[in-house]
Short mmCIF file of C-alpha atoms in Angstrom, two decimals:
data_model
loop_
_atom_site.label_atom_id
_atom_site.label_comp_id
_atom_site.label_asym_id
_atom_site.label_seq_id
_atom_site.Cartn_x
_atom_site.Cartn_y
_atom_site.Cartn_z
CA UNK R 1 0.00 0.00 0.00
CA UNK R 2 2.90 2.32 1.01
CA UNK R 3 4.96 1.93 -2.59
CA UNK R 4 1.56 2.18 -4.74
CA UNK R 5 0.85 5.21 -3.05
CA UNK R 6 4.28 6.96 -3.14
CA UNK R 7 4.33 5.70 -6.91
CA UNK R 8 0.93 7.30 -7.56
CA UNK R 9 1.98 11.10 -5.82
CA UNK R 10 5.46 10.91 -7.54
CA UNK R 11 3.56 10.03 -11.18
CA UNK R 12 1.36 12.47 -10.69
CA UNK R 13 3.58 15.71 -9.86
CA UNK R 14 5.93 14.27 -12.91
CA UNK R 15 3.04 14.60 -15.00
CA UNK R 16 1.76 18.04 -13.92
CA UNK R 17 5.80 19.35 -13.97
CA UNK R 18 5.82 17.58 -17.48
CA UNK R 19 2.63 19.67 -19.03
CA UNK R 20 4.57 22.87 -18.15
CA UNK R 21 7.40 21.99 -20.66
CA UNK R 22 5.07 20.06 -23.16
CA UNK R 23 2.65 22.98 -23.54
CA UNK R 24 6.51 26.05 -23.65
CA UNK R 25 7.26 23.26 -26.85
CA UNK R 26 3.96 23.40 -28.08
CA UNK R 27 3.33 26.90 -28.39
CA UNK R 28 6.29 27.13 -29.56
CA UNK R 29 6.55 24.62 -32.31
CA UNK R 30 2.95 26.20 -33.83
CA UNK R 31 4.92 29.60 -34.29
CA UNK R 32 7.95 28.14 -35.67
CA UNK R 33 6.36 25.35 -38.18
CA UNK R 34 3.49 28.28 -38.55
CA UNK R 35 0.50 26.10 -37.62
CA UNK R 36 -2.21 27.03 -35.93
CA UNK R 37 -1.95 26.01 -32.09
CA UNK R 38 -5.13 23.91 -32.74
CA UNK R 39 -3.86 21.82 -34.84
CA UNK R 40 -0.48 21.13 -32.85
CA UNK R 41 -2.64 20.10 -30.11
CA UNK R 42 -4.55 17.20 -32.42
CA UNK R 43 -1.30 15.85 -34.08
CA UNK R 44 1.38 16.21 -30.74
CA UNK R 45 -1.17 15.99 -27.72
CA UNK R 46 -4.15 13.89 -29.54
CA UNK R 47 -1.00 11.08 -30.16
CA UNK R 48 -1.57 8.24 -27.55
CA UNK R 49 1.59 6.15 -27.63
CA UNK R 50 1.28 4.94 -24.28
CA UNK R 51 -2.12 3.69 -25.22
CA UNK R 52 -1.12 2.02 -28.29
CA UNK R 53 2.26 0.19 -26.92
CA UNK R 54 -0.75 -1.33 -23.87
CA UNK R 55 -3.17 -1.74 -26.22
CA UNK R 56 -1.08 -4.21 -28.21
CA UNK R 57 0.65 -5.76 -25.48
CA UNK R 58 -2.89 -6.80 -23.94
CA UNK R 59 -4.24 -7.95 -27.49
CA UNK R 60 -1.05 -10.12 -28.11
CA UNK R 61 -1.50 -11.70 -24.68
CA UNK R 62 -5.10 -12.49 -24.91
CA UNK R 63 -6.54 -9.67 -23.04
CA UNK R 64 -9.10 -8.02 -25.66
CA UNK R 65 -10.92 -6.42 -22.87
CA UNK R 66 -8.25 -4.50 -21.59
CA UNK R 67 -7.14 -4.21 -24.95
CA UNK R 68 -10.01 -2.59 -25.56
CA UNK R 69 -10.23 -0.13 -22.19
CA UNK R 70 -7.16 1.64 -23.56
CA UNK R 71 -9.49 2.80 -26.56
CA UNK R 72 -13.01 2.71 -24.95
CA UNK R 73 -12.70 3.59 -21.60
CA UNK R 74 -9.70 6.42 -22.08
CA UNK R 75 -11.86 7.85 -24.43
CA UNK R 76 -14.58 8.08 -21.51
CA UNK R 77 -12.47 9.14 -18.74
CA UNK R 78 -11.12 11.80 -21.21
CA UNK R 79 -14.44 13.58 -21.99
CA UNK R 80 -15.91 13.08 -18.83
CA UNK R 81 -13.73 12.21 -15.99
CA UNK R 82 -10.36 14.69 -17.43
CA UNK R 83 -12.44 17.28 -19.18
CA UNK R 84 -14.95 17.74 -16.74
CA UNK R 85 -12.40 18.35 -13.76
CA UNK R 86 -10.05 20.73 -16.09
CA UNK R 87 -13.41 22.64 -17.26
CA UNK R 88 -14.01 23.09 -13.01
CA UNK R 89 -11.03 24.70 -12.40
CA UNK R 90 -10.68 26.55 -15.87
CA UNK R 91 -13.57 27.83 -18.34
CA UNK R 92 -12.79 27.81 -21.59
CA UNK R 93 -13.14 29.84 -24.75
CA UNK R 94 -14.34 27.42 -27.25
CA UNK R 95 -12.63 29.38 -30.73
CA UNK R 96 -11.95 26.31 -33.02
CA UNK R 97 -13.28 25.37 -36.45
CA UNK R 98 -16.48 23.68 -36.23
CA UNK R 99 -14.63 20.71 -38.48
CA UNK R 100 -13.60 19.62 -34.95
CA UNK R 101 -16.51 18.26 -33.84
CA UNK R 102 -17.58 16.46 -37.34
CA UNK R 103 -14.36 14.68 -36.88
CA UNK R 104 -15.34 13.69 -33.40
CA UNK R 105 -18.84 12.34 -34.53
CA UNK R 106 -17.52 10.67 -38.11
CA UNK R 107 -14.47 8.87 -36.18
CA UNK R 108 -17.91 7.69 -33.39
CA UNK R 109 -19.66 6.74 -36.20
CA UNK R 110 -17.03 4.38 -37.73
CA UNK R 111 -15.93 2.94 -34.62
CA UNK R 112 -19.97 2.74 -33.84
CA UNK R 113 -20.29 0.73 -37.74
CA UNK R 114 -17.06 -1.92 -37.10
CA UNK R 115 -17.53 -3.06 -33.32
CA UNK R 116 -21.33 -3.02 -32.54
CA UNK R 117 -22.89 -5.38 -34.97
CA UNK R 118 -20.92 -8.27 -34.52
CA UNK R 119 -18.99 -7.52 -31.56
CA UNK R 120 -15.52 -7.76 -32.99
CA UNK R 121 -13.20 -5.61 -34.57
CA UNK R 122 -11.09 -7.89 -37.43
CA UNK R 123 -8.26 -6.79 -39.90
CA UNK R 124 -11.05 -5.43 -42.37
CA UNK R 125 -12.40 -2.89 -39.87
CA UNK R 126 -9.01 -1.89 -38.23
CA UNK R 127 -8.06 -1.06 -42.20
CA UNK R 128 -10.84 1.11 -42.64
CA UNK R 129 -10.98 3.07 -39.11
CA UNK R 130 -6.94 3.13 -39.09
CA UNK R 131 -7.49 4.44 -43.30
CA UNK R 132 -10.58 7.17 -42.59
CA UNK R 133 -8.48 8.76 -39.01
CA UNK R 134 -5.69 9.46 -41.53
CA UNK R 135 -7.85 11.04 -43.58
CA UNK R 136 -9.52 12.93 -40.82
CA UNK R 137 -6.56 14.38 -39.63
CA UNK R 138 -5.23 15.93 -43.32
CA UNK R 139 -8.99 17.38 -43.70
CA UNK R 140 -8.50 19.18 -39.61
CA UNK R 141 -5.22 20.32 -41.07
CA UNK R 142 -6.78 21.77 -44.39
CA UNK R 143 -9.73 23.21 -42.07
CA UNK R 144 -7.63 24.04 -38.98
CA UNK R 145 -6.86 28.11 -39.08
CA UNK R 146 -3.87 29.50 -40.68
CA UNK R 147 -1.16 30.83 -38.54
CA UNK R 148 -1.68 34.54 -37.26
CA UNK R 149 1.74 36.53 -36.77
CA UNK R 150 1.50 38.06 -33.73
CA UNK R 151 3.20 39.02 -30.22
CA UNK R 152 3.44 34.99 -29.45
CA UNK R 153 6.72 35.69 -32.40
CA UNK R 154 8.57 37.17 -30.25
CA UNK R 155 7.46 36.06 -26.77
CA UNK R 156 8.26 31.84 -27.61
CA UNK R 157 9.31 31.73 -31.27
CA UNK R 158 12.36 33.79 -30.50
CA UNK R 159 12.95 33.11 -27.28
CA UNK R 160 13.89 29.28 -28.10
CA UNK R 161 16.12 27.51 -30.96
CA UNK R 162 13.98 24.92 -33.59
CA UNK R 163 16.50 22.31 -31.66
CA UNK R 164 15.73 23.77 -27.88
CA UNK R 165 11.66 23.86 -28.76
CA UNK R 166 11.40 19.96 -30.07
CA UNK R 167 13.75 18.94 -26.80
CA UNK R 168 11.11 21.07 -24.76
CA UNK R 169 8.24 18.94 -26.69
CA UNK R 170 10.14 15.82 -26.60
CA UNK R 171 10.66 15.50 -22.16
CA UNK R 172 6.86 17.16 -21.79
CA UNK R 173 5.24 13.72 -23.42
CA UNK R 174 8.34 12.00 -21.89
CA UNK R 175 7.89 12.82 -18.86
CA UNK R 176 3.98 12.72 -19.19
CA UNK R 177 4.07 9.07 -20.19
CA UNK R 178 6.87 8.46 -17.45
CA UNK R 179 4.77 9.97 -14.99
CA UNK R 180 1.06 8.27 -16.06
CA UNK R 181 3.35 4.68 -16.00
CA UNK R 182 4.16 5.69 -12.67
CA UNK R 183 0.40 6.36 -11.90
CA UNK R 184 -0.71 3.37 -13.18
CA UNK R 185 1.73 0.97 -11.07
CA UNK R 186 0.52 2.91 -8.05
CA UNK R 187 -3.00 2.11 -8.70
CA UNK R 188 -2.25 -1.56 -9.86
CA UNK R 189 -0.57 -2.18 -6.25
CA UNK R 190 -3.00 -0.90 -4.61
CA UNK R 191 -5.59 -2.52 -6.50
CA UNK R 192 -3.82 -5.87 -6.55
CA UNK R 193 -5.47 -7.94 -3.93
CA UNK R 194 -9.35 -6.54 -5.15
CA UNK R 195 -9.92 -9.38 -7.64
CA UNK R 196 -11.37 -7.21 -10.08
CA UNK R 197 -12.47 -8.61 -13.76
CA UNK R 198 -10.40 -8.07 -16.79
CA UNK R 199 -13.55 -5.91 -18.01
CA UNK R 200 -13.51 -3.94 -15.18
CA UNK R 201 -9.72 -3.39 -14.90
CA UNK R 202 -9.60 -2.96 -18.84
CA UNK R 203 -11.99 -0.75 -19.03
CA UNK R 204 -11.97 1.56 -15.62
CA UNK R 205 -8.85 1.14 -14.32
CA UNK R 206 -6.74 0.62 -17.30
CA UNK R 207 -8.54 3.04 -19.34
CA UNK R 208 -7.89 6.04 -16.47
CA UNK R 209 -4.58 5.17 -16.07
CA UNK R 210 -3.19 5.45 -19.10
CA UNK R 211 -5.24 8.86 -19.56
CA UNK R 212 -4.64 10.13 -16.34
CA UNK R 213 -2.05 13.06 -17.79
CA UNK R 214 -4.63 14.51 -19.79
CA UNK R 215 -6.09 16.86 -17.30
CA UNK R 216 -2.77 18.39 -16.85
CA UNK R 217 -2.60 18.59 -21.20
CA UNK R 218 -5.61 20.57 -20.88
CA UNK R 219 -5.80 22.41 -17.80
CA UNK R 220 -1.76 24.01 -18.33
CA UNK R 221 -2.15 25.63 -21.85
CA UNK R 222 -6.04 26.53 -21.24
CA UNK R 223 -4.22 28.22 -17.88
CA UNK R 224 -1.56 29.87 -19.76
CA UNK R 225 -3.94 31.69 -22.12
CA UNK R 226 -3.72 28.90 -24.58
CA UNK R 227 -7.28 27.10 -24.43
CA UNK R 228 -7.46 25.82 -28.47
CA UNK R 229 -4.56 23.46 -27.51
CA UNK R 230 -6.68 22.07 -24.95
CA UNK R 231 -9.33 21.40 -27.50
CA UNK R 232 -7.00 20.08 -29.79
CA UNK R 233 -6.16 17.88 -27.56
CA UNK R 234 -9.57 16.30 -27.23
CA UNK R 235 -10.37 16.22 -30.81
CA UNK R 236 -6.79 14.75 -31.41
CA UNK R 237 -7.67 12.25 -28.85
CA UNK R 238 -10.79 10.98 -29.91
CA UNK R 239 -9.78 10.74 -33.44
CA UNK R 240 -6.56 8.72 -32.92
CA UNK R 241 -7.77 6.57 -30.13
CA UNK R 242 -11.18 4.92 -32.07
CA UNK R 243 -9.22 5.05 -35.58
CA UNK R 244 -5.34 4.96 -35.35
CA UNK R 245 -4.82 2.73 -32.17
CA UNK R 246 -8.01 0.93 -32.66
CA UNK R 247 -7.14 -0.01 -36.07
CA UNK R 248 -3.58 -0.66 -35.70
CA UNK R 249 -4.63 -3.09 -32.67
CA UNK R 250 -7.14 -4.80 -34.61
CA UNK R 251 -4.73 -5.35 -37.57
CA UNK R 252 -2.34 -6.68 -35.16
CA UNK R 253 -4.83 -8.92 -33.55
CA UNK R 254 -8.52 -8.62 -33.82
CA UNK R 255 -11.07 -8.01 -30.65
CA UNK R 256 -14.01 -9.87 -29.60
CA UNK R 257 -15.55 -7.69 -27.11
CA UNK R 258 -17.23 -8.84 -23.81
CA UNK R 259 -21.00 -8.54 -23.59
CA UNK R 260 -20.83 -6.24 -21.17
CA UNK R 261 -18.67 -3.44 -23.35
CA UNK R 262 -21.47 -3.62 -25.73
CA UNK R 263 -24.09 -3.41 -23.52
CA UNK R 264 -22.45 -0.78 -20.91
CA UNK R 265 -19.05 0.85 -22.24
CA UNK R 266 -19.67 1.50 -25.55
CA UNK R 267 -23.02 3.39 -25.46
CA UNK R 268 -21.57 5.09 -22.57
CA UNK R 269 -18.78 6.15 -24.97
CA UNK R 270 -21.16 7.18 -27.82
CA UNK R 271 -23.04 9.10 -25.62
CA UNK R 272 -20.45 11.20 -23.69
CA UNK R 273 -18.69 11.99 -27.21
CA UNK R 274 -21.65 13.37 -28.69
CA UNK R 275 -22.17 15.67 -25.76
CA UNK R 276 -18.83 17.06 -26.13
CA UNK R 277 -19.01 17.59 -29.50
CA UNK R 278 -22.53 19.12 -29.21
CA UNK R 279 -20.57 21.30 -26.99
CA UNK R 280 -18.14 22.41 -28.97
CA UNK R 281 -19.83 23.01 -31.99
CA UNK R 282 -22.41 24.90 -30.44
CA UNK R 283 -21.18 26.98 -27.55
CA UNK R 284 -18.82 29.57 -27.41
CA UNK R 285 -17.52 29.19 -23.84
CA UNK R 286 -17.45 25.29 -22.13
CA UNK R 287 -17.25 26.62 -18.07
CA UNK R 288 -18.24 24.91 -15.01
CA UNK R 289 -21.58 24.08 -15.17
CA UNK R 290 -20.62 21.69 -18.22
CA UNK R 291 -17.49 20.34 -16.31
CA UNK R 292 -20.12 19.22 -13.26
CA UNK R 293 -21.90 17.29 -15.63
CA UNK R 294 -18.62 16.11 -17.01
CA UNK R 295 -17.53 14.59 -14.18
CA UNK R 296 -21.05 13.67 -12.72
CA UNK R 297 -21.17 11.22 -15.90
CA UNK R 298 -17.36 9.76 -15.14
CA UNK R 299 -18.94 9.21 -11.43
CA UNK R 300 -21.91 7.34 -12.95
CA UNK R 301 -19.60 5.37 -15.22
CA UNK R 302 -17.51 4.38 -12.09
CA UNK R 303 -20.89 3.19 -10.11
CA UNK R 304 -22.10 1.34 -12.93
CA UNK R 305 -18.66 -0.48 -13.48
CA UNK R 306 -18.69 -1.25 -9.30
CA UNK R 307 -22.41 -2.31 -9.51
CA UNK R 308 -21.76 -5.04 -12.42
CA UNK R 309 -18.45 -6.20 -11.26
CA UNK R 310 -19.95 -6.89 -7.40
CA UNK R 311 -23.57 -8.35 -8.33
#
């Protein structure tokens, strides 16, 4: 009990000391390559490596369920359980293209098409998601807005060489990742002697743990003035987890999902993505009202994980 919690407080202040350098190299890198801030966040804070590298080790092992939490249920604890405690403790101007949430919804809907008929996710369907998030992500570049010159030239283009703003980029999602592994050991020791499911620890504890940095991806730009990095975060996210690391999984080894993901998780998951990208195709400002409900949902999730896993 003593090492998983001193792992869990030391992963968690190396992920929140981590999101100060990633978002310096992020802000950064959109002034130097000229890209829009938005779309920096898709492509360098939407990218899920830790995700993928479990993903496939569980699917090569014959664990499809947790396989499967490190797509389904980080995409939950993202838009409810991360988002909703980052939009508590900072509103947020919501001043992205609208293309943001279509990508959301059409990466839903293709993930929707390939797992819930049959209830498995072959070669076929991890083509076609892993083929249409590709092609998502060149159309959020051609729709993302162009680069604005401004005062954010001088202030962190300058201020930094090309070589000094990747190695500030590279040890923030270092460090993140470090720091979430970290997390995630803490939780598994403490959780070791609970006897929980491989559904359960797939898809609630897996699935937080390996998403556990992203409040600190949104919270520190959105902080530092800096919210549409935030948002391309969660766009980024979405996109990549249910098409890139869903698809590359499946083409590595397909998924048969447990009854319960189709009956629980993954209406849970269509649901809580197309609040958020109600949200941000409709509102102008996400606050704290929105972040209740956020994290209200992630609370429901948890209950209704405890409830089947115990009865």
């Amino acid at each position: 009990m003593l090492v998983g919690g001193l792992l869990l407080i030391l992963g968690l202040a190396l992920v929140i000391w981590s999101a100060e350098r990633f978002t310096d190299g992020a802000v950064r890198t959109s002034v130097l390559l000229r890209l829009s801030p938005f779309y920096v966040g898709i492509v360098v804070s939407g990218l899920e490596p830790e995700n993928l590298v479990t993903g496939l080790a569980a699917a090569l092992a014959g664990l499809p369920q947790v396989a499967l939490g490190t797509v389904v249920g980080s995409t939950i604890f993202l838009l409810t359980g991360a988002l909703g405690v980052s939009l508590l403790l900072i509103p947020m101007e919501v001043q992205i293209p609208r293309a943001g949430a279509v990508a959301m919804v059409a990466s839903l809907a293709a993930f929707a098409a390939a797992l819930l008929p049959g209830g498995r996710v072959g070669r076929v369907e991890g083509a076609i998601l892993l083929g249409l998030a590709v092609g998502l992500l060149a159309w959020l570049y051609r729709r993302s807005p162009a680069f604005l010159p401004g005062e954010d030239d001088d202030d962190d283009g300058a201020a930094l060489s090309p070589l000094r703003t990747l190695g500030w980029l590279v040890l923030g999602v270092a460090g993140m990742l470090v720091g979430a592994e970290l997390v995630v050991r803490g939780v598994g020791r403490l959780l070791a002697t609970a006897g929980l499911s491989e559904t359960f620890l797939g898809m609630a504890v897996v699935g937080m743990g390996e998403s556990v940095e992203e409040v600190a991806r949104m919270v520190t730009p959105a902080r530092r003035g800096h919210p549409e990095l935030a948002w391309g975060n969660v766009v980024g996210t979405v996109v990549i987890l249910l098409g890139v690391n869903l698809g590359i999984i499946a083409l590595v080894a397909p998924l048969a999902a447990d009854p319960l993901v189709l009956r629980l998780h993954a209406p849970y998951l269509i649901g809580t993505v197309l609040l958020v990208a109600a949200g941000l195709g409709l509102a102008r400002r996400l606050g704290r009202g929105f972040g209740l409900v956020l994290v209200g949902l992630y609370g429901l999730y948890l209950a209704l994980n405890l409830w089947h896993e115990f009865h």
